[in-house]
């Protein structure tokens, strides 16, 4: 079993990076500034931003992103991990299990068993593997009751990371993400600013130099009266919560018919990161 990370990423002439996961890693809801000209309105997200940042410090970065919105952890294991293993990348980011934990009746103990099998396969390739804790949902009244389940999964996941020598991005402790401005209107996906800050946090874990602070305090929020807040809650329930519940009841997924945005290792240019 490999132990420890695979060394300084900046010392490599050519670096291959594969991102695995669901909508969190696909990049929703962080569109590229020129997304109207990109087929299917491709999202950017923290993983693209990380690859762009790596390309500033490494001569050549080859990047694939296999993440697809709505994917459950077993689907990520069956669909994405074998492809990543075939690519034999230097670096893998893996965030999985969130969609499972959100489902009523899900068992964090069972979810983490699948998670460990994926980590074992990825680390066996010699890749440096970065994993992510779940978010603290205390700021979100509708999902606050999930804190215990998420915390349990986080503890199991950390134990797996210790056994296999993975880097851990402790998203739970990122209190800066408890601000609503870090989130899209659906309250489930990070905003562009949230993705930017998370990318900076991952860079910190990977010991990559950055010129911004992910933990920089937010400016004072604009005042809102209770009527505005109530209207926003009703809009959210109508436009997001009800359709989300309907998909769960009908066995459908937001990722049905969606393909990976970067299915193969392709060169990533540092200039991409300067587009916004």
Short mmCIF file of C-alpha atoms in Angstrom, two decimals:
data_model
loop_
_atom_site.label_atom_id
_atom_site.label_comp_id
_atom_site.label_asym_id
_atom_site.label_seq_id
_atom_site.Cartn_x
_atom_site.Cartn_y
_atom_site.Cartn_z
CA UNK A 1 0.00 0.00 0.00
CA UNK A 2 1.46 3.40 -0.97
CA UNK A 3 2.02 5.79 1.89
CA UNK A 4 2.63 9.50 1.74
CA UNK A 5 2.26 11.86 -1.21
CA UNK A 6 4.17 11.52 -4.46
CA UNK A 7 6.45 14.52 -3.99
CA UNK A 8 6.64 18.12 -5.11
CA UNK A 9 4.30 18.66 -8.05
CA UNK A 10 6.22 21.77 -9.13
CA UNK A 11 9.33 19.67 -9.79
CA UNK A 12 7.73 17.80 -12.68
CA UNK A 13 8.19 18.81 -16.33
CA UNK A 14 4.91 17.15 -17.34
CA UNK A 15 2.09 16.72 -14.84
CA UNK A 16 -1.10 14.71 -15.43
CA UNK A 17 -4.13 15.51 -13.29
CA UNK A 18 -7.51 13.76 -13.23
CA UNK A 19 -10.54 15.10 -11.29
CA UNK A 20 -13.27 12.66 -10.21
CA UNK A 21 -16.66 13.29 -8.64
CA UNK A 22 -20.06 14.85 -9.11
CA UNK A 23 -21.41 18.38 -9.66
CA UNK A 24 -19.04 19.75 -7.01
CA UNK A 25 -16.05 18.82 -9.18
CA UNK A 26 -17.78 19.35 -12.52
CA UNK A 27 -17.89 23.00 -11.50
CA UNK A 28 -21.55 23.86 -11.14
CA UNK A 29 -22.43 26.73 -10.92
CA UNK A 30 -19.30 28.50 -12.14
CA UNK A 31 -19.64 29.17 -15.88
CA UNK A 32 -16.74 30.34 -17.97
CA UNK A 33 -17.08 34.00 -18.98
CA UNK A 34 -17.40 32.80 -22.60
CA UNK A 35 -19.70 29.87 -21.75
CA UNK A 36 -22.16 30.86 -24.49
CA UNK A 37 -19.55 29.84 -27.05
CA UNK A 38 -18.74 26.52 -25.35
CA UNK A 39 -20.76 23.41 -26.28
CA UNK A 40 -23.29 22.52 -23.55
CA UNK A 41 -22.33 25.64 -21.56
CA UNK A 42 -19.33 23.99 -19.88
CA UNK A 43 -18.71 24.90 -16.29
CA UNK A 44 -15.33 25.93 -14.92
CA UNK A 45 -15.21 25.25 -11.17
CA UNK A 46 -12.42 24.82 -8.65
CA UNK A 47 -10.86 21.81 -10.45
CA UNK A 48 -10.41 23.73 -13.72
CA UNK A 49 -9.05 26.64 -11.73
CA UNK A 50 -6.60 24.31 -9.95
CA UNK A 51 -5.40 22.87 -13.26
CA UNK A 52 -4.91 26.38 -14.63
CA UNK A 53 -2.91 27.32 -11.54
CA UNK A 54 -0.77 24.19 -11.83
CA UNK A 55 -0.01 25.17 -15.42
CA UNK A 56 1.58 28.37 -14.16
CA UNK A 57 4.17 26.36 -12.21
CA UNK A 58 4.67 23.26 -14.38
CA UNK A 59 5.98 23.19 -17.95
CA UNK A 60 3.04 21.11 -19.19
CA UNK A 61 -0.16 20.11 -17.42
CA UNK A 62 -2.42 17.45 -18.91
CA UNK A 63 -5.85 17.56 -17.33
CA UNK A 64 -8.99 15.41 -17.44
CA UNK A 65 -12.22 16.00 -15.54
CA UNK A 66 -14.53 12.98 -15.45
CA UNK A 67 -16.97 14.41 -12.89
CA UNK A 68 -20.68 14.45 -13.77
CA UNK A 69 -23.45 16.10 -11.80
CA UNK A 70 -25.77 13.87 -9.79
CA UNK A 71 -23.45 10.87 -9.69
CA UNK A 72 -23.69 8.57 -6.68
CA UNK A 73 -20.53 7.11 -5.20
CA UNK A 74 -21.05 3.65 -6.73
CA UNK A 75 -21.40 5.25 -10.16
CA UNK A 76 -18.18 7.19 -9.66
CA UNK A 77 -16.46 3.94 -8.64
CA UNK A 78 -17.77 2.03 -11.67
CA UNK A 79 -17.61 4.73 -14.34
CA UNK A 80 -14.78 7.08 -13.44
CA UNK A 81 -12.19 5.28 -11.33
CA UNK A 82 -11.30 2.59 -13.93
CA UNK A 83 -10.74 5.29 -16.54
CA UNK A 84 -8.57 7.27 -14.14
CA UNK A 85 -6.52 4.16 -13.31
CA UNK A 86 -5.91 3.60 -17.03
CA UNK A 87 -4.59 7.16 -17.36
CA UNK A 88 -2.02 6.61 -14.56
CA UNK A 89 -2.05 10.29 -13.52
CA UNK A 90 0.37 12.00 -11.17
CA UNK A 91 -2.46 13.72 -9.29
CA UNK A 92 -6.08 12.76 -8.60
CA UNK A 93 -8.72 14.76 -6.76
CA UNK A 94 -11.62 12.69 -5.47
CA UNK A 95 -14.78 14.08 -3.93
CA UNK A 96 -17.61 11.56 -3.73
CA UNK A 97 -20.46 10.52 -1.48
CA UNK A 98 -22.26 13.84 -1.08
CA UNK A 99 -25.27 12.83 -3.17
CA UNK A 100 -25.52 9.58 -1.23
CA UNK A 101 -25.36 11.30 2.16
CA UNK A 102 -28.15 13.68 1.14
CA UNK A 103 -30.52 10.79 0.46
CA UNK A 104 -32.84 9.69 3.30
CA UNK A 105 -31.85 6.39 4.83
CA UNK A 106 -28.29 6.40 3.51
CA UNK A 107 -25.62 4.89 5.79
CA UNK A 108 -22.26 6.74 6.01
CA UNK A 109 -20.56 3.46 7.03
CA UNK A 110 -21.62 1.79 3.78
CA UNK A 111 -20.78 4.84 1.67
CA UNK A 112 -17.25 5.02 3.05
CA UNK A 113 -16.64 1.35 2.22
CA UNK A 114 -17.06 2.23 -1.46
CA UNK A 115 -14.94 5.33 -0.95
CA UNK A 116 -12.09 3.27 0.49
CA UNK A 117 -12.16 0.84 -2.45
CA UNK A 118 -11.75 3.77 -4.85
CA UNK A 119 -8.88 5.28 -2.87
CA UNK A 120 -7.13 1.90 -2.76
CA UNK A 121 -7.34 1.53 -6.56
CA UNK A 122 -6.16 5.07 -7.21
CA UNK A 123 -3.27 5.00 -4.76
CA UNK A 124 -2.12 1.66 -6.19
CA UNK A 125 -1.21 3.55 -9.38
CA UNK A 126 1.23 5.71 -7.40
CA UNK A 127 -0.87 8.84 -7.90
CA UNK A 128 -1.03 11.56 -5.28
CA UNK A 129 -4.68 11.54 -4.17
CA UNK A 130 -6.48 14.52 -2.67
CA UNK A 131 -9.82 13.95 -0.92
CA UNK A 132 -12.39 16.36 0.51
CA UNK A 133 -14.49 16.40 3.66
CA UNK A 134 -18.15 17.27 3.44
CA UNK A 135 -19.40 20.80 4.04
CA UNK A 136 -20.76 21.95 7.37
CA UNK A 137 -24.46 22.54 6.66
CA UNK A 138 -25.13 24.46 9.87
CA UNK A 139 -25.66 27.68 7.87
CA UNK A 140 -28.45 26.06 5.80
CA UNK A 141 -31.66 25.55 7.83
CA UNK A 142 -33.13 23.01 5.40
CA UNK A 143 -30.06 20.74 5.56
CA UNK A 144 -28.88 21.45 9.10
CA UNK A 145 -30.25 18.09 10.26
CA UNK A 146 -27.64 16.34 8.07
CA UNK A 147 -24.67 17.65 10.10
CA UNK A 148 -24.34 14.49 12.18
CA UNK A 149 -24.38 12.19 9.16
CA UNK A 150 -21.87 14.37 7.30
CA UNK A 151 -19.60 14.54 10.37
CA UNK A 152 -19.67 10.75 10.68
CA UNK A 153 -18.72 10.35 7.03
CA UNK A 154 -15.95 12.91 7.45
CA UNK A 155 -14.39 10.99 10.32
CA UNK A 156 -14.48 7.71 8.38
CA UNK A 157 -13.06 9.44 5.32
CA UNK A 158 -10.19 10.94 7.31
CA UNK A 159 -9.31 7.49 8.63
CA UNK A 160 -9.19 6.17 5.05
CA UNK A 161 -7.00 9.11 4.01
CA UNK A 162 -4.59 8.35 6.87
CA UNK A 163 -4.36 4.66 5.92
CA UNK A 164 -3.58 5.40 2.28
CA UNK A 165 -1.50 8.55 2.63
CA UNK A 166 -3.93 10.96 0.95
CA UNK A 167 -4.03 14.72 1.26
CA UNK A 168 -7.23 16.06 2.85
CA UNK A 169 -8.95 19.33 2.04
CA UNK A 170 -10.93 20.10 5.20
CA UNK A 171 -13.90 21.87 3.67
CA UNK A 172 -15.88 21.49 6.92
CA UNK A 173 -13.56 23.94 8.69
CA UNK A 174 -13.79 26.58 5.91
CA UNK A 175 -16.16 28.87 7.79
CA UNK A 176 -15.77 31.43 5.02
CA UNK A 177 -18.07 29.17 2.99
CA UNK A 178 -20.85 29.65 5.54
CA UNK A 179 -21.64 32.96 3.86
CA UNK A 180 -24.51 32.77 1.36
CA UNK A 181 -22.34 34.61 -1.18
CA UNK A 182 -20.18 31.51 -1.44
CA UNK A 183 -23.16 29.65 -2.89
CA UNK A 184 -25.30 29.70 -5.99
CA UNK A 185 -29.00 30.53 -5.62
CA UNK A 186 -29.79 26.78 -5.38
CA UNK A 187 -27.87 26.70 -2.06
CA UNK A 188 -26.28 23.39 -3.01
CA UNK A 189 -23.54 24.41 -5.47
CA UNK A 190 -20.75 26.89 -4.91
CA UNK A 191 -20.86 30.28 -6.58
CA UNK A 192 -17.99 31.41 -8.81
CA UNK A 193 -16.41 33.12 -5.79
CA UNK A 194 -16.90 29.98 -3.71
CA UNK A 195 -15.14 27.89 -6.37
CA UNK A 196 -12.31 30.45 -6.55
CA UNK A 197 -11.74 30.29 -2.81
CA UNK A 198 -11.85 26.50 -2.75
CA UNK A 199 -9.28 26.30 -5.56
CA UNK A 200 -6.98 28.50 -3.49
CA UNK A 201 -7.48 26.19 -0.50
CA UNK A 202 -6.54 23.13 -2.57
CA UNK A 203 -3.43 24.97 -3.79
CA UNK A 204 -2.50 25.55 -0.16
CA UNK A 205 -2.87 21.83 0.62
CA UNK A 206 -0.66 21.02 -2.39
CA UNK A 207 1.91 23.61 -1.29
CA UNK A 208 1.46 25.70 -4.42
CA UNK A 209 2.13 29.44 -4.11
CA UNK A 210 -0.89 31.71 -4.50
CA UNK A 211 -1.36 35.46 -4.56
CA UNK A 212 -4.76 35.51 -2.83
CA UNK A 213 -6.12 34.38 0.52
CA UNK A 214 -9.02 31.92 0.41
CA UNK A 215 -9.96 32.97 3.94
CA UNK A 216 -10.18 36.68 3.23
CA UNK A 217 -13.19 38.11 5.11
CA UNK A 218 -16.24 38.97 3.09
CA UNK A 219 -17.23 42.63 2.81
CA UNK A 220 -20.25 43.65 4.90
CA UNK A 221 -23.43 42.20 3.39
CA UNK A 222 -26.12 44.41 1.93
CA UNK A 223 -29.07 44.76 4.31
CA UNK A 224 -32.16 42.68 3.53
CA UNK A 225 -35.60 42.89 5.07
CA UNK A 226 -37.55 39.82 6.08
CA UNK A 227 -39.89 40.11 3.09
CA UNK A 228 -36.98 39.81 0.66
CA UNK A 229 -35.57 36.83 2.54
CA UNK A 230 -38.99 35.18 2.54
CA UNK A 231 -39.39 35.70 -1.21
CA UNK A 232 -35.98 34.19 -1.82
CA UNK A 233 -36.88 31.14 0.29
CA UNK A 234 -40.12 30.63 -1.66
CA UNK A 235 -38.33 31.02 -4.98
CA UNK A 236 -35.70 28.49 -3.92
CA UNK A 237 -38.32 25.96 -2.79
CA UNK A 238 -40.30 26.31 -6.02
CA UNK A 239 -37.41 26.34 -8.49
CA UNK A 240 -34.98 23.92 -6.82
CA UNK A 241 -36.32 21.96 -3.85
CA UNK A 242 -39.52 20.69 -5.49
CA UNK A 243 -37.78 19.55 -8.73
CA UNK A 244 -35.01 17.93 -6.66
CA UNK A 245 -37.56 15.93 -4.62
CA UNK A 246 -39.38 14.96 -7.83
CA UNK A 247 -36.16 13.56 -9.34
CA UNK A 248 -35.54 11.51 -6.20
CA UNK A 249 -39.08 10.06 -6.32
CA UNK A 250 -38.88 9.21 -10.02
CA UNK A 251 -35.35 7.81 -9.98
CA UNK A 252 -34.04 10.48 -12.31
CA UNK A 253 -30.79 12.44 -12.02
CA UNK A 254 -29.64 15.89 -13.07
CA UNK A 255 -26.75 14.08 -14.76
CA UNK A 256 -28.89 11.95 -17.08
CA UNK A 257 -27.56 12.42 -20.60
CA UNK A 258 -24.58 14.51 -19.41
CA UNK A 259 -21.06 13.51 -20.45
CA UNK A 260 -17.75 14.33 -18.78
CA UNK A 261 -16.55 17.76 -19.89
CA UNK A 262 -12.88 16.69 -20.26
CA UNK A 263 -12.94 12.90 -20.79
CA UNK A 264 -9.28 12.58 -21.79
CA UNK A 265 -6.00 14.10 -20.66
CA UNK A 266 -5.57 17.33 -22.62
CA UNK A 267 -3.09 20.13 -22.23
CA UNK A 268 -4.27 22.92 -19.93
CA UNK A 269 -2.94 26.40 -20.58
CA UNK A 270 -2.18 28.84 -17.75
CA UNK A 271 -3.88 31.57 -19.74
CA UNK A 272 -7.24 29.91 -19.11
CA UNK A 273 -7.05 31.02 -15.50
CA UNK A 274 -6.95 34.68 -16.47
CA UNK A 275 -10.40 34.70 -18.03
CA UNK A 276 -12.19 35.59 -14.84
#
